[in-house]
CSV table of C-alpha atoms in Angstrom, one decimal:
chain,number,residue,atom,x,y,z
A,10,MET,CA,-27.6,-17.9,-41.7
A,11,ARG,CA,-30.7,-19.5,-43.2
A,12,PRO,CA,-33.7,-18.7,-40.9
A,13,ILE,CA,-34.9,-21.6,-38.7
A,14,ARG,CA,-38.6,-21.9,-39.3
A,15,PRO,CA,-41.7,-24.1,-38.5
A,16,GLY,CA,-41.2,-27.7,-39.6
A,17,ASP,CA,-37.4,-27.7,-39.2
A,18,ARG,CA,-35.6,-30.2,-37.0
A,19,GLY,CA,-32.2,-30.7,-35.6
A,20,PRO,CA,-29.7,-29.5,-32.7
A,21,ALA,CA,-30.3,-25.9,-33.5
A,22,VAL,CA,-34.0,-26.3,-32.9
A,23,THR,CA,-33.3,-28.1,-29.6
A,24,GLU,CA,-31.1,-25.2,-28.5
A,25,ILE,CA,-33.8,-22.7,-29.3
A,26,ARG,CA,-36.4,-24.7,-27.4
A,27,THR,CA,-33.9,-24.9,-24.4
A,28,VAL,CA,-33.6,-21.1,-24.2
A,29,LEU,CA,-37.2,-20.5,-24.7
A,30,THR,CA,-38.0,-23.0,-21.9
A,31,GLY,CA,-35.7,-21.3,-19.6
A,32,LEU,CA,-37.4,-17.9,-20.3
A,33,GLU,CA,-40.7,-19.8,-19.4
A,34,LEU,CA,-42.0,-19.1,-22.9
A,35,LEU,CA,-42.2,-22.8,-23.6
A,36,PRO,CA,-43.1,-25.6,-21.3
A,37,PRO,CA,-40.4,-28.4,-20.9
A,38,ALA,CA,-40.8,-30.9,-23.8
A,39,ILE,CA,-38.7,-33.5,-25.5
A,40,GLY,CA,-38.0,-33.4,-29.2
A,41,ASP,CA,-36.2,-31.2,-31.9
A,42,GLU,CA,-39.0,-30.2,-34.0
A,43,PHE,CA,-39.9,-26.5,-34.6
A,44,ASP,CA,-43.6,-27.0,-33.9
A,45,VAL,CA,-46.6,-24.6,-33.5
A,46,ALA,CA,-45.9,-24.0,-29.9
A,47,THR,CA,-42.3,-23.1,-30.5
A,48,GLU,CA,-43.3,-20.7,-33.3
A,49,ARG,CA,-45.7,-19.1,-30.7
A,50,ALA,CA,-42.9,-18.8,-28.2
A,51,VAL,CA,-40.4,-17.3,-30.8
A,52,ARG,CA,-43.1,-14.7,-31.7
A,53,ALA,CA,-43.6,-14.0,-28.1
A,54,PHE,CA,-39.8,-13.5,-27.6
A,55,GLN,CA,-39.5,-11.4,-30.7
A,56,GLN,CA,-42.4,-9.1,-29.5
A,57,SER,CA,-40.7,-8.7,-26.1
A,58,ARG,CA,-37.3,-7.9,-27.4
A,59,GLY,CA,-38.5,-5.3,-30.0
A,60,LEU,CA,-37.5,-7.5,-32.9
A,61,SER,CA,-39.4,-8.1,-36.1
A,62,VAL,CA,-42.2,-10.6,-35.3
A,63,ASP,CA,-42.2,-13.4,-37.9
A,64,GLY,CA,-41.9,-16.6,-35.9
A,65,ARG,CA,-38.6,-17.5,-37.6
A,66,VAL,CA,-35.1,-17.5,-36.1
A,67,GLY,CA,-32.8,-15.6,-38.3
A,68,ALA,CA,-29.4,-14.2,-37.4
A,69,GLU,CA,-30.8,-11.2,-35.3
A,70,THR,CA,-33.2,-13.4,-33.2
A,71,TRP,CA,-30.4,-16.0,-32.8
A,72,ARG,CA,-28.1,-13.3,-31.3
A,73,ALA,CA,-31.1,-12.2,-29.1
A,74,LEU,CA,-31.8,-15.7,-27.8
A,75,ASP,CA,-28.1,-16.3,-27.2
A,76,ALA,CA,-27.9,-13.0,-25.1
A,77,ALA,CA,-31.1,-14.1,-23.2
A,78,ARG,CA,-29.3,-17.0,-21.6
A,79,TRP,CA,-27.7,-14.6,-19.0
A,80,ARG,CA,-29.5,-13.0,-16.0
A,81,LEU,CA,-27.8,-10.2,-14.1
A,82,GLY,CA,-25.7,-11.5,-11.2
A,83,ALA,CA,-25.1,-14.9,-12.9
A,84,ARG,CA,-21.5,-14.0,-13.9
A,85,THR,CA,-19.0,-11.3,-13.2
A,86,LEU,CA,-19.0,-8.6,-15.9
A,87,TYR,CA,-16.1,-6.5,-16.8
A,88,HIS,CA,-14.6,-4.7,-20.0
A,89,ALA,CA,-13.0,-7.5,-22.0
A,90,VAL,CA,-10.8,-6.9,-24.9
A,91,PRO,CA,-11.1,-7.7,-27.9
A,92,GLU,CA,-14.4,-9.6,-27.4
A,93,PRO,CA,-16.6,-7.7,-24.8
A,94,PHE,CA,-19.3,-9.4,-22.8
A,95,THR,CA,-22.7,-9.3,-24.5
A,96,GLY,CA,-26.0,-10.4,-23.0
A,97,GLU,CA,-29.2,-9.8,-21.4
A,98,ASP,CA,-27.4,-9.3,-18.1
A,99,VAL,CA,-25.5,-6.5,-19.7
A,100,ARG,CA,-28.5,-4.8,-21.1
A,101,SER,CA,-30.3,-5.2,-17.6
A,102,LEU,CA,-27.3,-3.5,-15.9
A,103,GLN,CA,-27.3,-0.8,-18.4
A,104,GLU,CA,-31.0,0.0,-18.0
A,105,ARG,CA,-30.5,0.1,-14.3
A,106,LEU,CA,-27.5,2.4,-14.5
A,107,LEU,CA,-29.5,4.7,-16.9
A,108,GLU,CA,-32.5,4.7,-14.4
A,109,MET,CA,-30.1,5.9,-11.6
A,110,GLY,CA,-28.7,8.7,-13.9
A,111,TYR,CA,-25.5,7.2,-15.1
A,112,ASP,CA,-24.3,7.7,-18.8
A,113,VAL,CA,-23.9,4.3,-20.5
A,114,GLY,CA,-25.2,5.6,-23.9
A,115,HIS,CA,-27.6,3.1,-25.5
A,116,ALA,CA,-28.6,0.0,-23.5
A,117,ASP,CA,-27.0,-2.0,-26.3
A,118,ALA,CA,-26.2,-5.3,-24.3
A,119,ILE,CA,-22.5,-4.7,-24.9
A,120,TYR,CA,-20.1,-4.2,-21.9
A,121,GLY,CA,-17.9,-1.6,-23.5
A,122,VAL,CA,-15.7,1.2,-22.3
A,123,ARG,CA,-18.8,3.6,-21.6
A,124,THR,CA,-20.6,1.0,-19.4
A,125,ALA,CA,-17.4,0.1,-17.5
A,126,ARG,CA,-16.8,4.0,-16.8
A,127,ALA,CA,-20.5,4.2,-15.6
A,128,VAL,CA,-20.0,1.2,-13.3
A,129,ALA,CA,-16.7,2.7,-11.9
A,130,GLN,CA,-18.4,6.0,-11.2
A,131,PHE,CA,-21.2,4.1,-9.3
A,132,GLN,CA,-18.7,2.1,-7.4
A,133,ARG,CA,-16.7,5.3,-6.4
A,134,GLU,CA,-19.9,6.9,-5.1
A,135,VAL,CA,-20.9,3.9,-2.9
A,136,GLY,CA,-17.4,3.3,-1.6
A,137,LEU,CA,-16.5,0.3,-3.6
A,138,LYS,CA,-13.2,-0.1,-5.5
A,139,PRO,CA,-13.9,1.6,-8.8
A,140,ASP,CA,-12.5,-1.0,-11.0
A,141,GLY,CA,-15.4,-1.0,-13.6
A,142,SER,CA,-16.5,-4.6,-13.2
A,143,CYS,CA,-19.7,-6.0,-11.9
A,144,GLY,CA,-19.4,-8.6,-9.4
A,145,PRO,CA,-21.2,-9.7,-6.2
A,146,HIS,CA,-20.2,-6.6,-4.1
A,147,THR,CA,-21.3,-4.2,-6.8
A,148,MET,CA,-24.6,-6.2,-7.4
A,149,GLY,CA,-25.3,-6.0,-3.7
A,150,ALA,CA,-24.9,-2.2,-3.9
A,151,LEU,CA,-27.3,-2.1,-6.9
A,152,ARG,CA,-30.0,-4.0,-5.1
A,153,ARG,CA,-29.9,-1.9,-2.0
A,154,LEU,CA,-30.0,1.5,-3.8
A,155,GLY,CA,-33.0,2.9,-5.7
A,156,ARG,CA,-33.2,5.4,-8.5
A,157,LYS,CA,-30.6,8.1,-8.2
A,158,VAL,CA,-32.6,10.6,-10.3
A,159,VAL,CA,-36.4,11.0,-9.6
A,160,GLY,CA,-38.5,12.5,-12.1
A,161,GLY,CA,-37.4,13.6,-15.7
A,162,ARG,CA,-35.3,11.5,-18.0
A,163,PRO,CA,-31.6,11.9,-17.2
A,164,GLN,CA,-30.5,10.3,-20.7
A,165,TRP,CA,-32.9,12.7,-22.4
A,166,LEU,CA,-31.4,15.8,-20.7
A,167,ARG,CA,-27.9,14.6,-21.4
A,168,GLU,CA,-28.5,14.0,-25.1
A,169,SER,CA,-30.6,17.1,-25.6
A,170,ASP,CA,-27.8,19.1,-24.0
A,171,ALA,CA,-25.3,17.6,-26.5
A,172,ILE,CA,-27.4,18.6,-29.4
A,173,ARG,CA,-27.9,22.1,-28.2
A,174,GLN,CA,-24.2,22.5,-27.6
A,175,SER,CA,-23.4,21.5,-31.2
A,176,GLY,CA,-25.5,24.5,-32.6
A,177,PRO,CA,-28.4,24.8,-35.0
A,178,THR,CA,-26.6,24.7,-38.4
A,179,LEU,CA,-26.4,21.7,-40.7
A,180,VAL,CA,-23.1,22.8,-42.3
A,181,GLY,CA,-20.3,20.4,-41.3
A,182,ARG,CA,-22.6,17.7,-40.0
A,183,THR,CA,-22.0,14.1,-41.0
A,184,VAL,CA,-25.1,12.1,-42.1
A,185,VAL,CA,-25.0,8.4,-43.0
A,186,ILE,CA,-27.8,7.3,-45.3
A,187,ASP,CA,-28.6,3.7,-45.5
A,188,PRO,CA,-30.4,2.5,-48.5
A,189,GLY,CA,-31.9,-0.9,-47.2
A,190,HIS,CA,-31.2,-4.3,-48.8
A,191,GLY,CA,-29.2,-4.5,-52.0
A,192,GLY,CA,-27.0,-7.1,-53.7
A,193,THR,CA,-28.4,-10.6,-53.1
A,194,ASP,CA,-31.4,-9.1,-51.1
A,195,PRO,CA,-33.7,-7.0,-53.2
A,196,GLY,CA,-36.3,-6.6,-50.4
A,197,VAL,CA,-39.8,-6.3,-51.4
A,198,VAL,CA,-40.4,-7.0,-55.2
A,199,VAL,CA,-43.7,-6.4,-56.9
A,200,PRO,CA,-44.6,-7.1,-60.4
A,201,ASP,CA,-46.9,-4.4,-61.9
A,202,GLY,CA,-48.1,-5.3,-65.4
A,203,PRO,CA,-44.9,-5.4,-67.5
A,204,LEU,CA,-42.8,-3.6,-64.8
A,205,ARG,CA,-41.1,-5.0,-61.8
A,206,TRP,CA,-40.5,-2.7,-58.9
A,207,CYS,CA,-37.8,-3.5,-56.5
A,208,GLU,CA,-37.4,-2.0,-52.9
A,209,ALA,CA,-33.6,-2.0,-53.1
A,210,ASP,CA,-33.7,0.1,-56.2
A,211,LEU,CA,-36.3,2.5,-55.1
A,212,VAL,CA,-34.7,3.2,-51.7
A,213,HIS,CA,-31.2,3.9,-53.4
A,214,ASP,CA,-32.8,6.4,-55.6
A,215,LEU,CA,-34.4,8.0,-52.5
A,216,ALA,CA,-31.0,7.9,-50.9
A,217,SER,CA,-29.2,9.4,-53.7
A,218,ARG,CA,-31.7,12.2,-53.9
A,219,LEU,CA,-31.3,12.9,-50.2
A,220,GLU,CA,-27.6,12.8,-50.4
A,221,GLY,CA,-27.7,15.6,-52.9
A,222,ARG,CA,-30.2,17.8,-51.0
A,223,LEU,CA,-28.2,17.4,-47.8
A,224,ALA,CA,-24.8,18.1,-49.6
A,225,ALA,CA,-26.3,21.3,-51.0
A,226,ALA,CA,-27.2,22.3,-47.4
A,227,GLY,CA,-23.4,21.9,-46.4
A,228,VAL,CA,-23.7,18.4,-45.0
A,229,ARG,CA,-21.1,15.7,-45.4
A,230,VAL,CA,-22.9,12.6,-46.6
A,231,GLN,CA,-21.9,9.0,-46.7
A,232,LEU,CA,-24.1,6.1,-48.3
A,233,THR,CA,-23.7,2.6,-46.9
A,234,ARG,CA,-24.0,1.1,-50.4
A,235,GLY,CA,-23.9,1.7,-54.1
A,236,PRO,CA,-26.7,1.1,-56.6
A,237,THR,CA,-25.5,-2.5,-57.5
A,238,PRO,CA,-23.4,-4.0,-54.7
A,239,ALA,CA,-22.3,-7.7,-55.1
A,240,THR,CA,-23.6,-8.7,-51.7
A,241,CYS,CA,-26.0,-7.4,-49.0
A,242,LEU,CA,-24.1,-5.7,-46.2
A,243,PRO,CA,-25.3,-7.0,-42.8
A,244,ASP,CA,-27.0,-4.5,-40.5
A,245,THR,CA,-24.2,-4.8,-37.9
A,246,ASP,CA,-21.7,-3.6,-40.7
A,247,ARG,CA,-23.9,-0.7,-41.5
A,248,ALA,CA,-24.1,0.5,-38.0
A,249,GLN,CA,-20.3,0.0,-37.6
A,250,LEU,CA,-19.7,2.2,-40.6
A,251,ALA,CA,-21.8,5.0,-39.2
A,252,ASN,CA,-20.0,4.6,-35.9
A,253,SER,CA,-16.6,4.6,-37.5
A,254,LEU,CA,-17.4,7.9,-39.5
A,255,GLY,CA,-18.5,9.7,-36.2
A,256,ALA,CA,-22.0,10.3,-37.8
A,257,ASP,CA,-24.1,13.0,-36.4
A,258,VAL,CA,-27.4,11.3,-37.8
A,259,PHE,CA,-28.1,7.9,-39.3
A,260,ILE,CA,-31.2,7.3,-41.5
A,261,SER,CA,-32.0,3.9,-43.1
A,262,LEU,CA,-34.5,4.0,-45.9
A,263,HIS,CA,-36.9,1.0,-46.6
A,264,THR,CA,-40.3,0.4,-48.2
A,265,ASP,CA,-42.7,-2.0,-46.6
A,266,GLY,CA,-44.7,-4.9,-47.9
A,267,HIS,CA,-47.7,-7.1,-46.7
A,268,ALA,CA,-50.0,-9.7,-48.2
A,269,ASN,CA,-53.0,-7.5,-47.8
A,270,PRO,CA,-52.7,-4.8,-50.6
A,271,GLU,CA,-54.9,-2.5,-48.5
A,272,ALA,CA,-52.0,-2.1,-46.0
A,273,ASP,CA,-50.3,1.4,-46.8
A,274,GLY,CA,-48.7,4.3,-45.0
A,275,VAL,CA,-45.4,5.5,-43.5
A,276,ALA,CA,-43.8,4.3,-40.2
A,277,THR,CA,-40.5,5.4,-38.5
A,278,TYR,CA,-38.6,3.4,-36.0
A,279,HIS,CA,-36.1,4.4,-33.3
A,280,TYR,CA,-34.1,2.5,-30.7
A,281,GLY,CA,-36.1,1.4,-27.6
A,282,THR,CA,-36.7,-1.8,-25.4
A,283,ASP,CA,-39.6,-3.3,-23.7
A,284,ASN,CA,-38.6,-1.8,-20.5
A,285,GLY,CA,-39.1,1.8,-21.7
A,286,VAL,CA,-35.4,2.5,-22.3
A,287,THR,CA,-34.9,4.6,-25.4
A,288,SER,CA,-32.6,6.7,-27.4
A,289,ALA,CA,-34.1,10.1,-26.6
A,290,THR,CA,-32.7,11.9,-29.6
A,291,GLY,CA,-33.5,9.0,-31.8
A,292,GLU,CA,-37.1,9.1,-30.6
A,293,ARG,CA,-37.2,12.8,-31.2
A,294,LEU,CA,-35.7,12.4,-34.8
A,295,ALA,CA,-38.2,9.7,-35.6
A,296,GLY,CA,-41.1,11.9,-34.6
A,297,LEU,CA,-39.8,14.7,-36.7
A,298,VAL,CA,-39.3,12.6,-39.7
A,299,GLN,CA,-42.6,10.9,-39.4
A,300,ARG,CA,-44.7,14.2,-39.0
A,301,GLU,CA,-42.8,15.9,-41.8
A,302,ILE,CA,-43.3,13.0,-44.3
A,303,VAL,CA,-47.0,12.7,-43.5
A,304,ALA,CA,-47.6,16.5,-43.8
A,305,ARG,CA,-45.7,16.9,-47.1
A,306,THR,CA,-46.9,13.7,-48.8
A,307,GLY,CA,-50.2,12.8,-47.4
A,308,LEU,CA,-49.1,9.2,-46.7
A,309,ARG,CA,-51.1,7.4,-43.9
A,310,ASP,CA,-49.6,8.0,-40.5
A,311,CYS,CA,-48.5,4.6,-39.2
A,312,ARG,CA,-46.8,6.5,-36.4
A,313,THR,CA,-43.4,6.0,-34.7
A,314,HIS,CA,-42.3,2.8,-33.0
A,315,ALA,CA,-39.3,1.6,-30.6
A,316,LYS,CA,-37.3,-1.3,-31.8
A,317,ALA,CA,-34.3,-3.1,-30.7
A,318,TRP,CA,-33.1,-4.1,-34.1
A,319,ASP,CA,-29.2,-4.3,-34.4
A,320,LEU,CA,-29.3,-1.4,-37.0
A,321,LEU,CA,-30.7,0.9,-34.2
A,322,ARG,CA,-29.2,-0.7,-31.0
A,323,LEU,CA,-25.6,-0.6,-32.3
A,324,THR,CA,-25.5,3.0,-33.8
A,325,ARG,CA,-24.2,5.5,-31.4
A,326,MET,CA,-25.8,8.6,-32.8
A,327,PRO,CA,-29.6,9.5,-33.4
A,328,ALA,CA,-30.7,6.7,-35.8
A,329,VAL,CA,-34.1,6.0,-37.5
A,330,ARG,CA,-35.5,3.4,-40.1
A,331,VAL,CA,-38.1,4.9,-42.2
A,332,GLU,CA,-40.5,2.6,-44.0
A,333,VAL,CA,-41.7,5.0,-46.8
A,334,GLY,CA,-44.9,3.4,-47.8
A,335,TYR,CA,-46.0,-0.1,-48.8
A,336,LEU,CA,-44.7,-1.3,-52.2
A,337,THR,CA,-47.4,-3.9,-52.2
A,338,SER,CA,-50.2,-1.2,-52.0
A,339,PRO,CA,-51.2,0.1,-55.3
A,340,ARG,CA,-51.9,3.5,-53.9
A,341,ASP,CA,-48.5,3.8,-52.2
A,342,ARG,CA,-46.7,2.2,-55.2
A,343,ASN,CA,-48.1,4.7,-57.7
A,344,ARG,CA,-46.7,7.4,-55.6
A,345,LEU,CA,-43.3,5.8,-54.9
A,346,VAL,CA,-42.4,5.3,-58.5
A,347,ASP,CA,-43.2,9.0,-59.2
A,348,PRO,CA,-39.8,11.0,-59.0
A,349,ARG,CA,-41.6,14.1,-57.9
A,350,PHE,CA,-43.2,12.3,-54.8
A,351,ARG,CA,-39.7,10.9,-53.9
A,352,ASP,CA,-38.4,14.5,-53.9
A,353,LYS,CA,-41.2,15.3,-51.5
A,354,VAL,CA,-40.0,12.5,-49.2
A,355,VAL,CA,-36.5,13.8,-49.5
A,356,GLU,CA,-37.5,17.4,-48.6
A,357,ALA,CA,-39.4,16.0,-45.5
A,358,ILE,CA,-36.4,14.3,-44.4
A,359,VAL,CA,-34.0,17.2,-44.8
A,360,ALA,CA,-36.5,19.5,-42.9
A,361,ALA,CA,-36.7,16.9,-40.1
A,362,VAL,CA,-32.8,16.7,-39.8
A,363,GLN,CA,-32.7,20.6,-39.7
A,364,ARG,CA,-35.4,20.7,-36.9
A,365,MET,CA,-33.4,17.9,-35.0
A,366,PHE,CA,-30.7,20.6,-34.2
A,367,PHE,CA,-33.0,23.3,-33.3
A,368,PRO,CA,-33.4,23.9,-29.8
A,369,ILE,CA,-36.8,22.7,-28.8
A,370,GLU,CA,-38.0,26.1,-27.7
A,371,ARG,CA,-37.0,27.3,-31.1
A,372,ASP,CA,-38.6,24.7,-33.1
A,373,VAL,CA,-41.0,25.6,-36.1
A,374,PRO,CA,-44.2,24.2,-37.2
A,375,THR,CA,-44.3,20.9,-39.2
A,376,GLY,CA,-44.1,21.6,-42.9
A,377,SER,CA,-42.9,25.1,-42.6
A,378,ILE,CA,-39.2,24.8,-43.5
A,379,ASP,CA,-38.4,25.6,-47.1
A,380,VAL,CA,-35.6,23.3,-48.1
A,381,SER,CA,-34.4,25.6,-50.9
A,382,GLU,CA,-33.7,28.3,-48.3
A,383,LEU,CA,-31.1,26.1,-46.7
A,384,ARG,CA,-29.2,25.9,-50.0
A,385,LYS,CA,-29.3,29.6,-50.3
A,386,VAL,CA,-27.8,30.1,-46.9
A,387,VAL,CA,-25.0,27.8,-47.7
A,388,ALA,CA,-24.4,29.6,-51.1
A,389,ALA,CA,-24.5,33.0,-49.5
A,390,GLY,CA,-21.8,31.9,-47.1
A,391,ALA,CA,-19.7,30.5,-49.8
A,392,VAL,CA,-19.9,33.8,-51.8
A,393,MET,CA,-19.0,35.8,-48.6
A,394,ASP,CA,-15.9,33.6,-48.0
């Protein structure tokens, strides 16, 4: 859909204003114009939901607004097939269950099988019929009870244990690499003298180099797109591809852009909400990727951040989105267009993925892993076989 932006009019704008008014982000008003007050309210909504803050209503913000209509307790929730319940009420329920120590996976606002099982477990423990639906009786029990787990992070412990049980080796892992944009969406495009640098092309080159390095370390690698796709794959489809492959790790590669050419540096994003609920393993992977890239390339450290983008919310494995420098920054651009620099970025990401599977007590210092040694281990294993 074309983003709805300031100056637009029509029924869609009226619908947006109605939802924002219900959320108390916009005072009641008559009219169908996307005015300055509406833009401010949209920005506030995007900020609170962990979305990209641009003041426009694109497909992702529209879905978030539609989900925000529902408050927990306003309707009975259950696992519906084939179209599951989605909404802010589902996310609130998932976050509450996570706080109490129940395993719902991500708080992805989708009432799927995992959420229904967690609800049924809760119902069983409080003496209710364990049917996996959340109606008035279940809501009453949730309101009466406090947190089941006090201290620590039960989801972090659960996810960390799963990583520990899978072992430290990369051999046999499945990693999905997502070169951002593509097709009809070139991403950030910057003319530089007679040259024209395009984000979609650069990140596909990065992804191809990363594919080669990971494959040499024994990893099964899948890219979400080729170099010249006809169309741009939606983020929801990219996440679904990773889920369908049962990926162990998902890495989305982008470059950033800004009107100010002084803006530069690398930032890494993982799934998280404004209520502090986060993907524990995604957060750890983001930190490892960020530190390795900064240490090996010297890019400015713009740190890690929690976001609720569809790409991170809907993936079921540790997932990160890496903004590898600003293409609009002359300094970053000069580095990004150098193949040797891109190789350094790739080595950093490979090292971070390897460290992801090390037990925390056996982790190694940032920048200390020699990626070529990983290839030698695989080669030695092949010779012995």
